[in-house]
């Protein structure tokens, strides 16, 4: 019997994206870069090393834009980057592509929750300070009118 679609080995032709990624407030470009890194990663070491140019070609962004979104992903705790070096045939040591390590999604979620909690605490303190300031202004106006 003829199969219209070839059989695919799920472990070779697919990669999983954690659902939680969509709860982190990432932009569409950050999601695109993160997905490309997930696609490239070695599933045993959780590392990959595509260049900014390679990532940019894959997700249709410029190298500088990719650099910006890689920094954002690193700040949000989804990836960690390390510089690498290569040795040319004539023995010179040059900078290589970054080595990207995909971090566990739980760590990124925890970092996101901590930031949200810190922001909520700041907002509460700001509201309290504004309330105190408004109260002091009312008292000053009462004293001036008296």
Tab-separated table of C-alpha atoms in Angstrom:
chain	number	residue	atom	x	y	z
A	1	UNK	CA	0.000	0.000	0.000
A	2	UNK	CA	1.281	3.450	-0.930
A	3	UNK	CA	1.715	5.950	1.912
A	4	UNK	CA	1.183	9.527	0.930
A	5	UNK	CA	3.254	10.870	3.824
A	6	UNK	CA	6.605	9.328	4.752
A	7	UNK	CA	6.912	7.845	8.205
A	8	UNK	CA	8.881	10.092	10.517
A	9	UNK	CA	10.876	9.161	13.542
A	10	UNK	CA	9.677	11.577	16.253
A	11	UNK	CA	13.030	11.644	18.008
A	12	UNK	CA	14.835	12.757	14.851
A	13	UNK	CA	12.483	15.112	13.048
A	14	UNK	CA	10.740	16.942	15.877
A	15	UNK	CA	11.604	18.831	19.021
A	16	UNK	CA	9.469	19.778	21.983
A	17	UNK	CA	8.717	23.309	23.103
A	18	UNK	CA	7.675	23.730	26.735
A	19	UNK	CA	4.183	25.241	27.020
A	20	UNK	CA	5.461	27.519	29.767
A	21	UNK	CA	7.427	29.529	27.187
A	22	UNK	CA	4.180	31.259	26.307
A	23	UNK	CA	3.716	32.386	29.931
A	24	UNK	CA	6.984	34.316	30.057
A	25	UNK	CA	5.892	37.316	28.011
A	26	UNK	CA	8.338	36.677	25.164
A	27	UNK	CA	8.062	38.560	21.884
A	28	UNK	CA	7.488	36.610	18.687
A	29	UNK	CA	11.129	37.146	17.689
A	30	UNK	CA	12.390	35.898	21.050
A	31	UNK	CA	10.224	32.796	20.618
A	32	UNK	CA	11.582	32.298	17.092
A	33	UNK	CA	15.220	32.515	18.229
A	34	UNK	CA	14.549	30.260	21.231
A	35	UNK	CA	12.817	27.702	19.012
A	36	UNK	CA	15.738	27.660	16.599
A	37	UNK	CA	18.153	27.059	19.472
A	38	UNK	CA	15.920	24.221	20.732
A	39	UNK	CA	15.941	22.735	17.242
A	40	UNK	CA	19.735	22.831	17.093
A	41	UNK	CA	20.515	21.644	20.606
A	42	UNK	CA	22.194	18.350	21.378
A	43	UNK	CA	19.576	16.619	23.478
A	44	UNK	CA	22.193	14.993	25.709
A	45	UNK	CA	24.235	18.103	26.544
A	46	UNK	CA	21.507	20.751	25.992
A	47	UNK	CA	24.033	22.797	24.013
A	48	UNK	CA	24.345	24.123	20.483
A	49	UNK	CA	26.594	26.619	18.736
A	50	UNK	CA	25.013	28.261	15.677
A	51	UNK	CA	26.353	31.666	14.687
A	52	UNK	CA	24.258	34.814	14.778
A	53	UNK	CA	24.255	34.702	10.980
A	54	UNK	CA	22.926	31.122	10.898
A	55	UNK	CA	20.189	31.923	13.405
A	56	UNK	CA	19.329	35.096	11.489
A	57	UNK	CA	18.973	33.232	8.202
A	58	UNK	CA	16.730	30.634	9.823
A	59	UNK	CA	14.372	33.110	11.506
A	60	UNK	CA	14.780	35.928	8.943
A	61	UNK	CA	16.372	38.486	11.243
A	62	UNK	CA	19.609	40.468	10.972
A	63	UNK	CA	22.655	39.451	12.998
A	64	UNK	CA	22.359	42.506	15.264
A	65	UNK	CA	18.692	41.766	15.909
A	66	UNK	CA	19.515	38.149	16.738
A	67	UNK	CA	22.208	39.389	19.137
A	68	UNK	CA	19.594	41.573	20.876
A	69	UNK	CA	17.123	38.703	21.267
A	70	UNK	CA	19.814	36.273	22.449
A	71	UNK	CA	20.704	38.791	25.173
A	72	UNK	CA	17.008	39.065	26.102
A	73	UNK	CA	16.660	35.261	26.314
A	74	UNK	CA	19.754	35.105	28.486
A	75	UNK	CA	18.402	37.840	30.765
A	76	UNK	CA	15.119	35.930	31.122
A	77	UNK	CA	16.997	32.795	32.164
A	78	UNK	CA	16.100	30.608	29.186
A	79	UNK	CA	19.639	30.222	27.869
A	80	UNK	CA	23.225	30.702	28.967
A	81	UNK	CA	25.969	31.667	26.525
A	82	UNK	CA	29.696	31.044	26.645
A	83	UNK	CA	32.327	32.248	24.198
A	84	UNK	CA	34.303	29.669	22.271
A	85	UNK	CA	37.578	29.790	20.367
A	86	UNK	CA	38.863	28.047	17.292
A	87	UNK	CA	42.401	27.505	16.103
A	88	UNK	CA	43.030	28.186	12.412
A	89	UNK	CA	45.271	26.001	10.244
A	90	UNK	CA	48.122	28.445	10.688
A	91	UNK	CA	47.826	28.201	14.492
A	92	UNK	CA	46.080	31.494	15.255
A	93	UNK	CA	43.386	31.449	17.934
A	94	UNK	CA	40.167	33.164	16.862
A	95	UNK	CA	36.779	33.755	18.428
A	96	UNK	CA	34.247	31.100	17.530
A	97	UNK	CA	30.471	31.054	17.753
A	98	UNK	CA	28.844	31.277	21.137
A	99	UNK	CA	27.982	28.045	22.890
A	100	UNK	CA	24.324	28.187	23.895
A	101	UNK	CA	23.130	26.091	26.825
A	102	UNK	CA	19.368	25.669	27.052
A	103	UNK	CA	18.451	26.047	30.717
A	104	UNK	CA	15.598	24.168	32.387
A	105	UNK	CA	12.293	25.957	31.865
A	106	UNK	CA	11.541	25.700	35.592
A	107	UNK	CA	14.485	27.994	36.356
A	108	UNK	CA	13.238	30.598	33.877
A	109	UNK	CA	9.733	30.385	35.336
A	110	UNK	CA	11.069	30.803	38.871
A	111	UNK	CA	13.130	33.823	37.808
A	112	UNK	CA	10.054	35.293	36.090
A	113	UNK	CA	7.904	34.764	39.198
A	114	UNK	CA	10.571	36.357	41.419
A	115	UNK	CA	10.704	39.391	39.122
A	116	UNK	CA	6.910	39.681	39.123
A	117	UNK	CA	6.828	39.473	42.915
A	118	UNK	CA	9.550	42.103	43.227
A	119	UNK	CA	7.670	44.375	40.815
A	120	UNK	CA	4.437	43.899	42.779
A	121	UNK	CA	6.252	44.812	46.014
A	122	UNK	CA	7.671	47.938	44.357
A	123	UNK	CA	4.219	48.892	43.081
A	124	UNK	CA	2.755	48.502	46.573
A	125	UNK	CA	5.514	50.650	48.091
A	126	UNK	CA	5.020	53.280	45.384
A	127	UNK	CA	1.256	53.345	46.019
A	128	UNK	CA	1.859	53.735	49.766
A	129	UNK	CA	4.312	56.577	49.163
A	130	UNK	CA	1.874	58.326	46.795
A	131	UNK	CA	-0.905	57.958	49.383
A	132	UNK	CA	1.324	59.466	52.122
A	133	UNK	CA	2.353	62.305	49.819
A	134	UNK	CA	-1.268	63.078	48.949
A	135	UNK	CA	-2.157	63.072	52.661
A	136	UNK	CA	0.714	65.459	53.452
A	137	UNK	CA	-0.364	67.753	50.611
A	138	UNK	CA	-3.920	67.845	51.990
A	139	UNK	CA	-2.593	68.700	55.476
A	140	UNK	CA	-0.391	71.459	54.060
A	141	UNK	CA	-3.335	72.969	52.179
A	142	UNK	CA	-5.456	72.911	55.350
A	143	UNK	CA	-2.685	74.670	57.309
A	144	UNK	CA	-2.223	77.329	54.609
A	145	UNK	CA	-5.931	78.082	54.447
A	146	UNK	CA	-6.242	78.358	58.233
